Amino acid sequence: MLDFVQQLVSGVALGCVYGLIALGFVLVYKATEVVNFAQGDLMMLGGFFAFTFIGMMGLNYWIGFAGAVAAMALFGMLAERVVVRPILGYPQFSIIMATIGLGYFLRSIAGMIWGTDDLKIETPFSQGVLRMGSLVLAYDKLSVIAATMILCTLLWLFFNKTTLGTAMRASSENMLAAYYMGIPVKRVVSVVWAISAAVATCAGVLLAPITFIHSNVGLVLGLKAFPAAVLGGFGSIPGAVVGGVLIGVIESMAGFYLPEGWKDVAPYIVLLAVLLLKPEGLFGLHVRKKV
Amino acid sequence: MRFLFKTDYEDDIKLFPHSGYVATYGVLLALLLIAPYVLSSYLMSQLVFVCIYATVGVALLILTGFTGQASLGHAAFLAIGAYTAAYLQKYNVPFPVYFLAAGLLTGIIGAMVGFPALRLTGIYLVIATISFALIVEEILARWESVTHGNEGMRVKTLSLLGVAVPRDSPTFYYLCLAVLVLTIVGTLNLLRSPTGRAFVAIRDSETAARSMGVNVALYKVKSFAISAAITGFAGVLFAHKLSFISPEMFTLQLSIEFIIVILIGGTFSLHGAVLGAIFIVMIDPFLTYLKDDMPGIIAGIAATFGAGTAMAGNIQAKVAAFASLNGLKGAIYGVIIVLFVLFEPLGLYGRWLKIKLFFQLFPLYKRATFKRQKIYVKSERNR
């Protein structure tokens, strides 16, 4: 029983990270109907930025964190401006390829700049554990869970309660109509990319004590975030986090109770099952097509 | 410029629209046939890879370019073909048998992937094929009684009708070339058959295709099966060329390379697959060139423009350091993909068509001839 709870908690913590990356997918998808295959790599880059500010320049953790988030928000805007905007409105396949290319590029450049070693950031949460009876919970995992909750709530409020959020939903629903209604679609898209890069950075920094930072971390975790996003229903913010947590728990349980090897494929088997049985996901809208 | 006057519906589906095509491809084929006697063994080896990549590129083109079903899982089909060959070879099955068996098995698995993919479109299909490829990769690493897991499998020398065909012999090259040419001709014939027409109809509009009486589900599965089977054939040759296979050779990276092949070549024509394959295979020799010769050449140029020996040496060292950077290949891939998507969405073959048209229409060429139309998709969630 204790093992089960322990696995559950570490699964939830891992799942929150998947959820955070999936949140990035969902944000971009919600606003522009584009899936950013470089989301994991943005997370990796955010982690490296934070490492530069905190580990190399010796800034305070929180200042470094904020700096990395701000820098990555700018970078997200830049990436949108250079890579995505010229092909907005073209078939989705082009944009998928462009973001895959962007991911390749970021991974290689990060490897060139920061080397290929595993890097580590000292965080206020890296030491210490919370003991509840015989249950041991590490603070760094709890911090991931807490941060995910907060970010998810903030983003949900942003999308559903603010004008800008409404504009984003409108531009995803029908881009041309949004243009006609006077929504500055280009600026909206730019802001969405900034937000999603910032969310990715949060994931990267929170993850740093758990998986370390190296140039391939984005690829590995980015691929795990797809099942999360699909399970939750692409385009739903709470769905991304719930999907992430479920995937994390499934992976963690599979690693503990099933033979070796199942851990890595379990999320994808779940993904294929979801795509087969309920492609719109748990929280997705299912609207019939009108012809 | 030659005008084609079509007077019959049959003219629309001719394999060679006019005699110029026969001459051009005849000369090209002749050049390819004498290549082993002219080129160095290194270039021949690259040429074999071009043939294999182009075969996979054509397979992917049937699926992605002509049926409109994106797949990022073709490395898995290649792996299944390669492993089938390696496994059957252990039991002394002759080459033609395991070659066909590999294609058949991969085709069946392709159809099995195609069935679930029926309900999926766009991004969901891409994600589903990625997960399929990842699952296959894991199975290859774990099913040790058959695949030897991560240790990999040795592939014996190919033996055709009792004659050994080493992987760097001209005969092996001819075999790969024959597979490529047969694939291309077969695909051309497929595309002008009712099946191919149905594929293109599905790509252009599924609703329209269905209302014209095309059985969309059947043809999607067919497309998957055909594409996978051809990839399986290529996988057999790939295994023989490498003479050693292990799961980490068939990663997502390889699937992406195949997508790059058709993206760079151009997703609307078979020429594109071949051009793309040449491009992607030549990146490696290019990097070697960059590493070995380029620094010296640049230093030489600098020296002729009056730079001192010390400065020329300095430049040489800097270029050499740049060329031997760790992730340079990945960065080049990334930049190439982005640049092609942004500036040349029709690929290399599209560029060739533009150049050709420019000279044909010389004073009257309009830049907007090939301009893409923005479509501003409505939300997929409501589709």
XYZ file of C-alpha atoms in Angstrom:
674
model
C 0.000 0.000 0.000
C 2.780 2.360 0.949
C 4.592 1.504 -2.278
C 1.429 2.263 -4.150
C 1.032 5.720 -2.598
C 4.718 6.457 -3.098
C 4.448 5.500 -6.771
C 1.257 7.494 -7.059
C 2.884 10.666 -5.755
C 5.986 10.403 -7.884
C 3.747 9.576 -10.849
C 1.678 12.671 -10.180
C 4.807 14.821 -9.928
C 6.179 13.428 -13.188
C 2.766 13.780 -14.751
C 2.592 17.439 -13.763
C 5.717 18.049 -15.811
C 4.159 16.312 -18.800
C 1.090 18.389 -18.087
C 3.108 21.616 -18.142
C 4.614 20.764 -21.506
C 1.209 19.654 -22.763
C -0.130 23.013 -21.561
C 2.271 24.655 -23.975
C 0.951 22.497 -26.831
C -2.587 23.269 -25.857
C -2.045 27.028 -25.606
C -0.572 27.235 -29.076
C -3.123 24.806 -30.448
C -6.003 26.629 -28.836
C -5.022 29.948 -30.277
C -3.650 29.045 -33.687
C -4.652 25.457 -34.406
C -0.958 24.698 -34.777
C 0.917 22.033 -32.875
C 4.337 23.107 -31.790
C 6.634 20.105 -32.020
C 9.455 22.198 -30.572
C 7.662 22.697 -27.245
C 9.926 20.249 -25.420
C 12.948 21.995 -26.843
C 11.679 25.358 -25.653
C 11.507 23.764 -22.210
C 15.067 22.554 -22.557
C 16.242 25.996 -23.636
C 14.418 27.574 -20.696
C 16.249 25.236 -18.360
C 19.576 26.231 -19.920
C 18.743 29.939 -19.604
C 17.926 29.431 -15.943
C 21.172 27.517 -15.510
C 23.068 30.407 -17.084
C 21.451 32.952 -14.790
C 21.527 30.906 -11.584
C 24.382 28.467 -11.947
C 26.870 30.523 -13.944
C 26.057 34.134 -13.040
C 25.191 33.276 -9.460
C 21.917 35.188 -9.280
C 19.269 34.510 -6.684
C 17.043 31.564 -7.635
C 13.853 33.569 -7.962
C 15.499 36.408 -9.923
C 17.144 33.897 -12.217
C 13.831 32.088 -12.642
C 12.046 35.314 -13.578
C 14.875 36.299 -15.896
C 14.739 32.973 -17.686
C 10.967 33.213 -18.062
C 11.225 36.741 -19.467
C 14.047 35.825 -21.829
C 12.174 32.788 -23.084
C 8.976 34.770 -23.573
C 10.953 37.077 -25.858
C 12.478 34.071 -27.554
C 9.050 32.556 -28.100
C 7.920 35.762 -29.800
C 11.032 35.744 -31.947
C 10.510 32.127 -32.957
C 6.903 32.889 -33.838
C 7.901 35.910 -35.872
C 10.642 34.126 -37.807
C 9.333 30.610 -38.267
C 5.594 30.492 -37.795
C 4.108 33.770 -38.958
C 5.158 33.504 -42.608
C 3.361 30.180 -42.940
C 0.327 30.860 -40.806
C -2.716 29.901 -42.825
C -0.937 27.255 -44.862
C -1.554 23.523 -44.474
C -0.830 22.149 -41.049
C 1.818 19.770 -42.334
C 4.086 22.711 -43.240
C 3.868 24.123 -39.749
C 4.492 20.739 -38.135
C 7.629 20.389 -40.250
C 8.759 23.921 -39.499
C 8.477 23.382 -35.760
C 10.244 20.010 -36.029
C 13.044 21.853 -37.814
C 13.077 24.520 -35.128
C 13.358 21.799 -32.497
C 16.305 20.179 -34.283
C 18.015 23.527 -34.526
C 17.495 24.450 -30.856
C 18.721 21.043 -29.680
C 21.924 21.256 -31.696
C 22.612 24.867 -30.812
C 22.049 24.199 -27.113
C 24.441 21.253 -27.351
C 27.041 23.521 -28.951
C 26.692 26.324 -26.411
C 26.219 24.474 -23.136
C 27.938 21.202 -23.975
C 26.485 17.722 -23.645
C 26.939 17.165 -19.910
C 24.058 16.930 -17.474
C 23.690 20.261 -15.695
C 22.099 20.891 -12.343
C 20.506 23.936 -10.737
C 20.492 24.398 -6.970
C 16.910 25.239 -6.016
C 15.395 26.099 -2.662
C 13.482 22.828 -2.971
C 16.312 20.482 -3.828
C 17.004 19.596 -0.214
C 14.565 18.322 2.309
C 11.658 15.973 2.320
C 8.209 16.049 3.791
C 7.551 13.073 6.062
C 3.992 11.969 6.642
C 4.121 8.844 8.747
C 6.292 6.479 6.748
C 5.545 8.270 3.491
C 8.434 10.343 2.150
C 7.748 13.160 -0.282
C 10.576 15.215 -1.752
C 10.042 18.970 -1.834
C 11.143 19.298 -5.433
C 8.345 16.979 -6.518
C 5.805 18.806 -4.381
C 6.956 22.111 -5.854
C 6.258 20.802 -9.344
C 2.746 19.773 -8.338
C 2.022 23.107 -6.683
C 3.396 25.167 -9.560
C 1.361 23.179 -12.062
C -1.829 23.835 -10.117
C -1.119 27.557 -9.949
C -0.146 27.913 -13.613
C -3.098 25.891 -14.775
C -5.533 28.011 -12.773
C -3.977 31.255 -13.970
C -4.064 30.180 -17.605
C -7.615 28.929 -17.346
C -8.697 32.246 -15.865
C -6.743 34.084 -18.543
C -8.385 32.194 -21.368
C -11.905 32.308 -20.056
C -12.133 35.610 -18.216
C -9.964 38.149 -20.045
C -10.524 39.910 -23.346
C -7.195 38.780 -24.712
C -8.033 35.179 -23.868
C -11.349 35.482 -25.648
C -9.564 36.977 -28.655
C -7.251 33.983 -28.669
C -10.116 31.532 -28.635
C -11.833 33.466 -31.392
C -8.776 33.476 -33.611
C -8.434 29.736 -33.236
C -12.072 29.114 -34.019
C -11.961 30.907 -37.336
C -8.910 32.967 -38.101
C -10.328 34.898 -41.004
C -13.517 35.798 -39.177
C -11.422 36.968 -36.240
C -9.504 39.266 -38.591
C -12.776 40.714 -39.838
C -13.978 41.312 -36.293
C -10.948 43.507 -35.683
C -8.907 41.088 -33.610
C -5.185 41.678 -34.223
C -4.609 38.012 -34.970
C -0.879 38.357 -35.584
C -0.268 40.048 -32.246
C -2.480 37.495 -30.509
C -0.437 34.653 -31.971
C 2.756 36.359 -30.889
C 1.520 36.659 -27.311
C 0.428 33.037 -27.295
C 3.893 31.896 -28.277
C 5.431 34.086 -25.583
C 3.119 32.575 -22.956
C 3.731 29.030 -24.087
C 7.494 29.531 -24.070
C 7.207 30.995 -20.559
C 5.178 27.993 -19.379
C 7.750 25.696 -20.950
C 10.487 27.523 -19.056
C 8.652 27.002 -15.781
C 8.527 23.298 -16.581
C 12.211 23.249 -17.447
C 13.319 25.005 -14.290
C 11.084 23.000 -11.983
C 12.280 19.830 -13.617
C 15.958 20.701 -13.291
C 16.496 19.018 -9.918
C 14.635 15.873 -11.024
C 15.924 15.025 -14.501
C 18.793 17.519 -14.836
C 19.236 19.653 -17.923
C 20.755 18.323 -21.099
C 20.121 19.026 -24.732
C 17.950 15.960 -25.371
C 15.654 16.312 -22.384
C 13.180 18.266 -24.476
C 12.817 15.569 -27.093
C 12.244 12.816 -24.561
C 9.728 14.727 -22.453
C 8.132 16.459 -25.416
C 7.225 13.088 -26.897
C 5.713 12.020 -23.569
C 3.612 15.155 -23.503
C 1.728 14.172 -26.659
C -0.152 11.340 -24.947
C -0.953 13.789 -22.169
C -2.353 16.388 -24.545
C -4.323 13.831 -26.557
C -5.687 12.097 -23.474
C -6.901 15.394 -22.084
C -8.243 16.489 -25.434
C -6.132 18.830 -27.494
C -7.355 22.306 -26.796
C -8.427 21.972 -23.176
C -6.263 23.514 -20.457
C -7.502 21.467 -17.499
C -7.475 18.467 -19.831
C -3.746 18.865 -20.512
C -2.901 18.761 -16.825
C -5.290 15.912 -16.015
C -3.975 14.002 -19.039
C -0.413 14.663 -17.952
C -1.079 13.427 -14.430
C -2.805 10.299 -15.731
C 0.063 9.550 -18.096
C 2.592 10.144 -15.323
C 0.739 7.814 -12.959
C 0.305 5.153 -15.633
C 3.993 5.318 -16.484
C 5.046 5.170 -12.882
C 2.710 2.255 -12.103
C 3.781 0.383 -15.232
C 7.394 0.826 -14.200
C 6.656 -0.617 -10.771
C 4.182 -3.415 -11.374
C 4.844 -4.534 -14.950
C 7.967 -6.159 -16.428
C 10.784 -3.991 -17.654
C 10.116 -2.185 -20.916
C 6.422 -1.538 -20.314
C 7.241 1.736 -18.586
C 8.350 3.373 -21.813
C 5.578 2.087 -24.070
C 2.634 2.289 -21.663
C 1.940 6.000 -22.405
C 1.886 5.337 -26.142
C -0.353 2.303 -25.830
C -2.734 4.461 -23.819
C -2.426 7.159 -26.476
C -3.299 4.777 -29.294
C -6.208 3.406 -27.299
C -7.518 6.925 -26.673
C -7.143 7.850 -30.315
C -9.072 4.743 -31.272
C -11.863 4.939 -28.752
C -12.318 8.607 -27.977
C -10.219 10.786 -30.288
C -11.581 13.993 -28.814
C -10.048 13.100 -25.444
C -11.489 13.350 -21.975
C -12.172 17.072 -21.970
C -12.326 17.734 -25.672
C -15.308 19.229 -27.377
C -17.073 16.946 -29.751
C -18.939 18.959 -32.298
C -20.493 17.302 -35.295
C -19.408 18.551 -38.643
C -22.038 20.383 -40.575
C -21.786 19.914 -44.308
C 9.467 24.781 -75.822
C 7.376 21.858 -76.829
C 3.594 22.071 -76.805
C 1.670 18.968 -75.937
C -1.558 18.657 -77.860
C -3.741 16.122 -76.180
C -6.368 14.722 -78.501
C -7.496 11.768 -76.451
C -8.235 11.023 -72.824
C -5.573 8.339 -73.050
C -2.994 11.088 -73.543
C -3.594 12.243 -69.979
C -2.285 9.062 -68.441
C 0.633 8.233 -70.702
C 3.718 7.052 -68.881
C 5.919 9.154 -71.158
C 4.057 12.167 -72.569
C 6.509 12.551 -75.458
C 9.691 11.052 -76.874
C 11.892 13.567 -75.025
C 11.060 11.817 -71.763
C 12.210 8.465 -73.130
C 15.513 9.974 -74.280
C 16.173 11.823 -71.020
C 15.434 8.909 -68.750
C 17.254 6.524 -71.076
C 20.425 8.593 -70.849
C 20.018 8.915 -67.084
C 19.590 5.168 -66.692
C 22.628 4.510 -68.901
C 24.699 6.874 -66.755
C 23.513 5.097 -63.608
C 24.392 1.733 -65.144
C 27.983 2.679 -65.946
C 28.417 4.510 -62.605
C 30.195 1.584 -60.806
C 32.996 1.695 -63.390
C 33.502 5.434 -63.050
C 32.869 6.479 -59.471
C 34.949 5.756 -56.397
C 33.804 3.067 -53.976
C 32.847 5.708 -51.401
C 30.564 7.494 -53.851
C 29.120 4.154 -54.949
C 28.266 3.400 -51.359
C 26.511 6.772 -51.093
C 24.685 6.016 -54.324
C 23.349 2.775 -52.835
C 22.020 4.766 -49.893
C 20.465 7.231 -52.327
C 18.638 4.322 -53.985
C 17.369 2.995 -50.648
C 16.325 6.415 -49.358
C 14.659 7.230 -52.653
C 12.698 3.977 -52.506
C 11.452 4.869 -49.032
C 10.840 8.407 -50.255
C 8.617 7.130 -53.072
C 6.775 4.925 -50.587
C 6.208 7.866 -48.278
C 5.182 9.997 -51.223
C 2.371 7.574 -52.060
C 1.092 7.940 -48.530
C 1.835 11.559 -47.681
C 2.100 13.252 -51.029
C -0.681 11.518 -52.920
C -3.096 10.267 -50.256
C -2.508 13.132 -47.861
C -1.844 10.932 -44.822
C 1.191 12.210 -42.966
C 3.321 9.540 -41.317
C 6.241 9.975 -38.966
C 6.599 6.242 -38.399
C 8.256 4.944 -41.517
C 11.467 4.025 -39.739
C 9.400 1.346 -37.994
C 8.344 -0.180 -41.319
C 11.945 -0.093 -42.481
C 12.949 -1.821 -39.260
C 10.317 -4.521 -39.663
C 11.568 -5.231 -43.179
C 15.187 -5.321 -42.057
C 14.532 -7.568 -39.069
C 12.372 -9.966 -41.072
C 15.225 -10.392 -43.517
C 17.812 -10.874 -40.790
C 15.621 -13.364 -38.921
C 14.652 -15.488 -41.932
C 18.232 -15.478 -43.137
C 19.244 -17.384 -40.017
C 17.169 -20.317 -41.278
C 18.818 -20.241 -44.718
C 15.731 -18.954 -46.472
C 16.739 -17.857 -50.005
C 16.851 -14.138 -50.781
C 13.813 -13.870 -53.096
C 11.638 -15.593 -50.495
C 12.599 -13.432 -47.529
C 12.593 -10.336 -49.693
C 8.959 -10.959 -50.585
C 8.138 -12.107 -47.068
C 9.522 -8.869 -45.629
C 7.406 -6.804 -48.013
C 4.306 -8.885 -47.307
C 4.697 -8.737 -43.534
C 5.366 -5.007 -43.546
C 2.403 -4.495 -45.832
C 0.116 -6.397 -43.469
C 1.382 -4.424 -40.487
C 0.964 -1.240 -42.517
C -2.660 -2.133 -43.153
C -3.083 -2.823 -39.452
C -1.745 0.653 -38.720
C -3.954 2.057 -41.448
C -7.171 0.766 -39.872
C -6.933 2.730 -36.640
C -5.645 5.679 -38.644
C -8.913 5.865 -40.539
C -10.551 8.013 -37.917
C -7.588 10.294 -37.495
C -6.603 13.328 -39.469
C -3.757 15.806 -39.495
C -1.948 16.174 -36.244
C -3.609 13.160 -34.598
C -2.382 10.900 -37.371
C 1.154 12.234 -37.010
C 1.094 11.581 -33.283
C -0.384 8.109 -33.758
C 2.307 7.109 -36.245
C 5.000 8.460 -33.930
C 3.680 6.320 -31.096
C 3.500 3.288 -33.370
C 7.163 3.813 -34.274
C 8.164 4.229 -30.637
C 6.320 1.050 -29.661
C 8.012 -0.898 -32.474
C 11.386 0.455 -31.369
C 10.745 -0.764 -27.836
C 9.572 -4.184 -29.053
C 12.753 -4.565 -31.105
C 14.817 -3.792 -28.048
C 12.892 -6.194 -25.784
C 11.973 -9.223 -27.899
C 15.390 -10.720 -27.457
C 14.646 -14.258 -28.662
C 13.996 -12.874 -32.139
C 15.777 -9.546 -32.399
C 18.713 -10.067 -29.985
C 17.631 -6.846 -28.254
C 20.077 -4.006 -28.040
C 23.003 -6.214 -29.027
C 21.720 -6.050 -32.578
C 21.762 -8.631 -35.322
C 24.413 -9.466 -37.823
C 23.153 -9.702 -41.398
C 24.912 -12.248 -43.588
C 26.104 -11.449 -47.076
C 23.334 -11.477 -49.604
C 23.273 -14.601 -51.720
C 21.334 -14.443 -54.961
C 20.832 -17.756 -56.822
C 23.809 -19.236 -55.033
C 26.134 -16.345 -55.905
C 27.347 -14.165 -53.046
C 26.652 -10.450 -53.534
C 28.851 -8.427 -51.140
C 27.354 -5.169 -49.968
C 29.861 -2.983 -51.831
C 29.836 -4.900 -55.120
C 28.383 -3.397 -58.314
C 25.818 -6.222 -58.367
C 24.391 -5.057 -55.044
C 24.155 -1.541 -56.438
C 22.351 -2.848 -59.516
C 19.959 -4.712 -57.254
C 19.150 -1.531 -55.302
C 18.824 0.432 -58.529
C 16.496 -2.219 -59.940
C 14.313 -2.061 -56.833
C 14.193 1.730 -57.086
C 13.365 1.759 -60.793
C 10.715 -0.938 -60.368
C 9.235 1.002 -57.455
C 9.107 4.208 -59.456
C 7.598 2.592 -62.537
C 5.177 0.653 -60.381
C 4.160 3.791 -58.541
C 3.697 5.713 -61.783
C 1.437 2.958 -63.022
C -0.376 2.860 -59.714
C -0.973 6.599 -59.840
C -2.540 6.474 -63.283
C -4.753 3.559 -62.305
C -8.156 4.038 -60.647
C -6.508 3.330 -57.282
C -4.048 6.199 -57.709
C -6.810 8.526 -58.858
C -8.745 7.602 -55.731
C -5.677 8.386 -53.594
C -5.356 11.841 -55.108
C -9.078 12.426 -54.740
C -8.864 11.592 -51.032
C -5.946 13.973 -50.616
C -7.743 16.822 -52.318
C -11.046 16.423 -50.541
C -12.256 13.480 -48.593
C -15.854 14.612 -48.751
C -15.723 15.091 -52.490
C -14.041 11.717 -52.954
C -16.693 9.988 -50.900
C -19.491 11.652 -52.811
C -17.904 10.443 -56.061
C -18.229 6.892 -54.788
C -14.670 6.357 -53.586
C -14.489 3.967 -50.651
C -12.314 6.265 -48.541
C -11.592 3.775 -45.773
C -10.529 1.033 -48.175
C -8.210 3.279 -50.150
C -6.623 4.789 -47.065
C -5.785 1.329 -45.767
C -4.548 0.338 -49.237
C -2.304 3.373 -49.334
C -0.848 2.529 -45.938
C -0.294 -1.090 -46.932
C 1.391 -0.281 -50.254
C 3.586 2.380 -48.703
C 4.608 0.089 -45.847
C 5.313 -2.851 -48.173
C 7.653 -0.807 -50.364
C 9.389 0.472 -47.233
C 9.756 -3.137 -46.123
C 11.491 -4.035 -49.384
C 13.827 -1.106 -48.876
C 14.409 -2.346 -45.333
C 15.814 -5.647 -46.604
C 18.329 -3.813 -48.771
C 19.094 -1.423 -45.909
C 19.885 -4.357 -43.617
C 22.195 -5.905 -46.205
C 23.937 -2.607 -46.862
C 24.608 -2.004 -43.173
C 25.328 -5.717 -42.509
C 24.413 -5.076 -38.877
C 21.132 -3.840 -37.464
C 20.114 -2.766 -33.986
C 17.062 -0.945 -32.619
C 18.798 2.396 -32.219
C 19.219 2.655 -36.001
C 15.468 2.949 -36.509
C 14.605 5.900 -34.330
C 12.283 8.838 -34.786
C 15.275 10.665 -36.255
C 15.238 8.296 -39.243
C 11.495 8.787 -39.742
C 12.075 12.513 -39.761
C 14.866 12.068 -42.287
C 12.417 10.299 -44.605
C 9.944 13.132 -44.208
C 12.769 15.558 -44.995
C 13.473 13.562 -48.154
C 10.034 14.204 -49.577
C 9.782 17.699 -48.113
C 13.027 18.837 -49.709
C 12.347 17.048 -52.951
C 8.805 18.276 -53.292
C 5.698 16.424 -52.209
C 3.890 16.427 -55.542
C 6.160 14.459 -57.847
C 8.233 11.300 -57.837
C 11.223 13.290 -59.056
C 11.111 14.974 -55.688
C 11.696 11.764 -53.753
C 14.850 11.024 -55.746
C 16.175 14.584 -55.514
C 15.432 14.659 -51.795
C 17.223 11.356 -51.265
C 20.296 12.659 -53.093
C 20.202 15.787 -50.967
C 19.883 14.026 -47.610
C 22.527 11.403 -48.353
C 24.975 14.021 -49.586
C 24.873 15.937 -46.304
C 27.361 13.475 -44.786
C 29.999 13.784 -47.534
C 29.418 17.533 -47.418
C 30.182 17.598 -43.694
C 33.317 15.527 -44.276
C 34.349 17.977 -46.971
C 33.640 20.863 -44.609
C 35.837 19.245 -42.003
C 38.757 18.112 -44.165
C 39.163 20.429 -47.143
C 37.186 23.585 -46.474
C 39.508 25.110 -43.804
C 42.494 24.776 -46.117
C 40.628 26.302 -49.063
C 39.365 29.261 -47.054
C 42.828 29.840 -45.615
C 44.205 29.705 -49.149
C 41.699 32.315 -50.312
C 42.547 34.493 -47.328
C 46.259 34.157 -48.129
C 45.759 35.217 -51.753
C 43.903 38.322 -50.571
C 46.962 39.381 -48.637
C 46.349 37.910 -45.212
C 49.519 36.925 -43.376
C 50.408 33.282 -42.730
C 49.547 33.613 -39.056
C 46.159 35.102 -39.858
C 45.452 32.490 -42.538
C 46.370 29.772 -40.042
C 44.081 31.395 -37.511
C 41.199 31.409 -39.993
C 41.911 27.800 -40.888
C 41.790 26.758 -37.243
C 38.514 28.629 -36.700
C 36.817 27.060 -39.720
C 38.072 23.628 -38.689
C 36.740 24.165 -35.158
C 33.357 25.192 -36.562
C 33.208 22.215 -38.906
C 33.929 19.735 -36.126
C 31.273 21.139 -33.770
C 29.229 18.379 -32.195
C 25.678 18.956 -33.300
C 26.401 20.555 -36.650
C 24.447 17.936 -38.595
C 21.355 18.431 -36.470
C 21.592 22.188 -36.819
C 21.946 21.885 -40.595
C 18.884 19.615 -40.706
C 16.913 22.113 -38.661
C 17.891 25.093 -40.769
C 17.236 23.213 -44.015
C 13.752 22.132 -42.938
C 12.771 25.615 -41.823
C 14.212 27.300 -44.915
C 12.473 24.888 -47.279
C 9.130 25.217 -45.520
C 9.391 29.006 -45.510
C 10.861 29.735 -48.911
C 10.572 26.682 -51.144
C 7.509 24.700 -50.136
C 7.472 22.966 -53.514
C 10.939 21.589 -52.889
C 13.865 21.084 -55.209
C 11.710 19.745 -58.009
C 9.485 22.793 -57.703
C 12.570 24.988 -58.031
C 13.542 23.092 -61.197
C 10.061 23.596 -62.622
C 10.278 27.311 -61.873
C 13.631 27.595 -63.626
C 12.321 25.624 -66.593
C 9.197 27.734 -66.848
C 11.238 30.927 -66.585
C 13.232 30.011 -69.677
C 10.229 28.686 -71.544
C 8.206 31.855 -71.031
C 11.260 34.051 -70.949
C 10.033 37.624 -71.211
C 6.602 36.861 -69.808
C 7.376 34.905 -66.631
C 5.316 36.009 -63.659
C 6.700 35.543 -60.191
C 3.294 34.748 -58.803
C 2.828 31.653 -60.975
C 3.644 29.278 -58.142
C 2.345 31.388 -55.277
C 0.645 29.431 -52.557
C -2.853 30.323 -51.591
C -3.480 30.951 -47.921
C -6.389 28.920 -46.684
C -6.923 30.078 -43.095
C -8.293 26.833 -41.810
C -11.234 26.902 -39.520
C -10.910 25.065 -36.265
C -10.241 21.374 -36.684
C -12.122 20.743 -33.496
C -15.347 21.558 -35.295
C -14.572 19.442 -38.292
